[in-house]
Amino acid sequence: MSEIAVAPPEALFTLTADRWTLPFWDAATGGWLTACRCGRCGAFRMPPTPFCPECRSQDVEWPRLPGTGRLFSYTVVRRAVVPEMEGSLPYVPALIDLDEAPGARLISALVGCAIDRIRIGAPVRVTFEQRVDRVKVPRFRLDE
Amino acid sequence: MIARRTAIVGLGATPYWRRGQSAPRSMIELVGQAVLAACDDAGLPVAEIDGLSYYSGGFDSSLLMETLGIPELRFSAMLTGSGGGSAGAVGLAAAAVVSGLARTVVVVGGNQQGETRFGSITKSYDATPENAFFEAAGLIGPGHMFALLAQRQMHDYGYTREMFAEVALSARDNAMDHPLALMKKPLTLDDYIAASPLADPLCLYDFCLESDGAIAVVVTSAERARDLARKPVIVQGCTHGGERSWGRSLYWMNMPERAFLSSGHQSVARDLYAQAGVAPSDIDVAQIYDHFTPMVIAQLEDYGFCKPGEGGEFVASGAIRRNGSLPVNTDGGQLSCAYVWGMTHIREAVEQMRGTAFHQIAGAELALVTGGPSNVPMSGLILAGA
Ligand SMILES: [Zn+2]
């Protein structure tokens, strides 16, 4: 029987945001995926920061992305290094190259998929995890 | 330029303890003990220290002065980042001496682990808007983060667990009979492969140790060094820095693919060789920051001992063994000797250049030391025998 990737431990994350990152999390709460795009030169950057590293502009846009991407890398966390992780194993932190947002690689996690089917380069699709603190967090499933 | 204008003239250290075993000694006590031992080794009174150089959080200069009775400080500096600055702290000291800001600068690093284990250290970091992205993903410790890099190395370069194992096995072989090493149990490839993965593809033996201890070195001008008690070890060159594409690296993970597969040290290595006036083929022994086995391989590539993508084969060939073309981490490194945030590597390089190392590499004249692949700035150091 194949192991299924579960959600990373909820207890270890409390959302901290500022005006540069909040639109990302607000979009997630609204059920859609976005990434920070420079309003002047169009370069994407994640995590969002106060200046575009390409042109130093502070103008930003938050396009609605298709929510798909490719798995760039991942790891399977199998052992609890802190007690809060117990009950959330195995989980799969993953790096996702987002479609229609070149240069923006999202640090996220794969959920709900058989671990032995995970391959670098696999197409993935976003899903949103509703947490008890009402924050919604983007996760990804294998899209095949 | 600082090349060959300063020297390490004193070396001091506490014992190495397993994590938490140095209690009830305090951190300032460990640091003070290392500094006193380094001054004693140099034959210099502690009262002559007029500069302090650190990395990775550093220590409280004023408390250290008051504690040790250092009458006057003229230089105190620290590299930001984390373990990446260990080798570069020697360069800060050298810069202070060459510029005339200070005459006798002590570089000191130490590590004492109480409640917070390194395996979960990011959990103790401040919650910031930028950190929220990796925290939400359940990346609790450095091992989880470096596993993401290692997985991609395996995918793109075809690296295998056997290649990562060779780094751990070489280190253990060097530690086996080394009087300072904490890990002396034989380690076989079967043991390595059978170890359960903690964060795929990394297993227990890919991780560095967790230990307590402090190490200090005394840096002064090469000219003055000639009149002191010990055979000087020349600071051939030292640089720190890094490129934007690497930046916050593990906490950002947006490196372009080529940088993602590296250790982020390429620009540091380029500048280090240029400053030191030597090439990779001139290096006789290397102390490579080994928090995780795959990052040793990536650094060997960045420092030009082999091409990108060939580091796995390079280590598998036996090159980094004591009888290989580039003996690496001759004391057992942080994987098997002790973990003092990079300072053990400086210590071992100094001893190799003095000709007093336990596993002395015959005829070694140049030693490379690297700081850990981490956030910019990272650093590299080349030491030469007098
Ligand atoms: Zn721009």
Short mmCIF file of C-alpha atoms in Angstrom, two decimals, chain A residues 8-9 12-18 21 24-25 46-50 53-54 71-79 81-82 84-85 91-95 103-109 115 120-121 137 139, chain B residues 117 119-120 123 127-141 143-145 147-152 155-156 196-202 204 244 248 250-257 260:
data_model
loop_
_atom_site.label_atom_id
_atom_site.label_comp_id
_atom_site.label_asym_id
_atom_site.label_seq_id
_atom_site.Cartn_x
_atom_site.Cartn_y
_atom_site.Cartn_z
CA PRO A 8 2.23 19.70 6.80
CA PRO A 9 1.70 20.29 10.53
CA LEU A 12 3.83 25.06 13.34
CA PHE A 13 2.68 27.90 11.13
CA THR A 14 1.04 31.17 12.06
CA LEU A 15 0.60 33.54 9.16
CA THR A 16 2.60 36.76 9.27
CA ALA A 17 2.05 39.12 6.35
CA ASP A 18 2.73 42.71 5.34
CA THR A 21 2.65 39.65 0.80
CA PHE A 24 -1.08 36.53 -2.04
CA TRP A 25 -2.73 35.18 1.11
CA MET A 46 8.27 35.40 -4.87
CA PRO A 47 8.20 35.95 -1.98
CA PRO A 48 6.96 39.48 -2.73
CA THR A 49 9.27 42.24 -1.48
CA PRO A 50 9.02 46.06 -1.57
CA PRO A 53 14.81 43.44 -8.20
CA GLU A 54 14.91 43.97 -11.99
CA LEU A 71 7.20 20.07 -9.66
CA PHE A 72 10.74 21.45 -9.46
CA SER A 73 11.83 19.52 -6.36
CA TYR A 74 10.41 17.91 -3.25
CA THR A 75 11.31 16.02 -0.11
CA VAL A 76 9.40 13.47 1.90
CA VAL A 77 9.49 14.31 5.60
CA ARG A 78 9.21 11.04 7.45
CA ARG A 79 10.37 11.76 10.97
CA VAL A 81 11.94 16.57 14.59
CA VAL A 82 9.51 18.38 16.89
CA GLU A 84 4.03 19.05 16.72
CA MET A 85 4.90 17.09 13.58
CA TYR A 91 4.30 15.19 4.33
CA VAL A 92 5.92 16.49 1.18
CA PRO A 93 7.34 20.04 0.98
CA ALA A 94 7.62 20.90 -2.69
CA LEU A 95 8.87 23.62 -5.00
CA GLY A 103 10.65 33.02 -12.52
CA ALA A 104 8.21 32.55 -9.64
CA ARG A 105 8.82 29.32 -7.80
CA LEU A 106 6.42 28.74 -4.95
CA ILE A 107 7.47 26.93 -1.79
CA SER A 108 4.48 24.73 -1.03
CA ALA A 109 3.60 21.08 -0.39
CA ILE A 115 4.28 9.19 -2.66
CA ILE A 120 10.31 15.91 -10.57
CA GLY A 121 8.76 17.60 -13.59
CA VAL A 137 -2.95 27.83 2.28
CA ARG A 139 -1.17 23.14 -1.71
CA ARG B 117 18.21 21.55 18.25
CA GLY B 119 17.31 20.03 13.30
CA SER B 120 14.45 22.34 14.15
CA LYS B 123 11.21 26.97 14.18
CA ALA B 127 7.90 34.85 11.93
CA THR B 128 8.27 37.31 9.07
CA PRO B 129 6.25 37.89 5.91
CA GLU B 130 9.08 36.36 3.86
CA ASN B 131 9.56 33.37 6.15
CA ALA B 132 5.83 32.60 6.01
CA PHE B 133 6.26 30.84 2.67
CA PHE B 134 8.69 28.20 3.87
CA GLU B 135 7.04 27.90 7.25
CA ALA B 136 3.68 27.16 5.64
CA ALA B 137 5.33 24.34 3.70
CA GLY B 138 6.43 22.53 6.87
CA LEU B 139 10.12 23.21 6.33
CA ILE B 140 11.08 22.97 9.98
CA GLY B 141 14.82 22.40 9.79
CA GLY B 143 17.69 19.15 6.66
CA HIS B 144 14.30 19.58 5.02
CA MET B 145 15.58 22.49 3.00
CA ALA B 147 16.86 17.78 0.93
CA LEU B 148 15.06 19.85 -1.71
CA LEU B 149 18.45 20.76 -3.22
CA ALA B 150 19.77 17.22 -3.01
CA GLN B 151 16.69 15.77 -4.70
CA ARG B 152 17.23 18.06 -7.66
CA HIS B 155 17.48 14.26 -10.77
CA ASP B 156 19.58 16.56 -12.95
CA SER B 196 15.97 5.33 7.37
CA PRO B 197 15.51 8.53 5.40
CA LEU B 198 14.67 11.56 7.53
CA ALA B 199 13.79 13.80 4.61
CA ASP B 200 14.23 12.06 1.25
CA PRO B 201 16.85 11.66 -0.04
CA LEU B 202 18.76 12.52 3.15
CA LEU B 204 20.81 10.24 9.37
CA ARG B 244 21.84 37.68 -5.90
CA ARG B 248 18.47 33.86 0.76
CA LEU B 250 17.07 28.04 1.32
CA TYR B 251 14.52 30.49 2.56
CA TRP B 252 13.68 31.69 -0.92
CA MET B 253 14.21 28.68 -3.21
CA ASN B 254 13.86 30.83 -6.33
CA MET B 255 17.41 30.26 -7.54
CA PRO B 256 17.73 29.79 -11.30
CA GLU B 257 18.32 26.12 -12.06
CA PHE B 260 20.02 25.80 -7.48
#
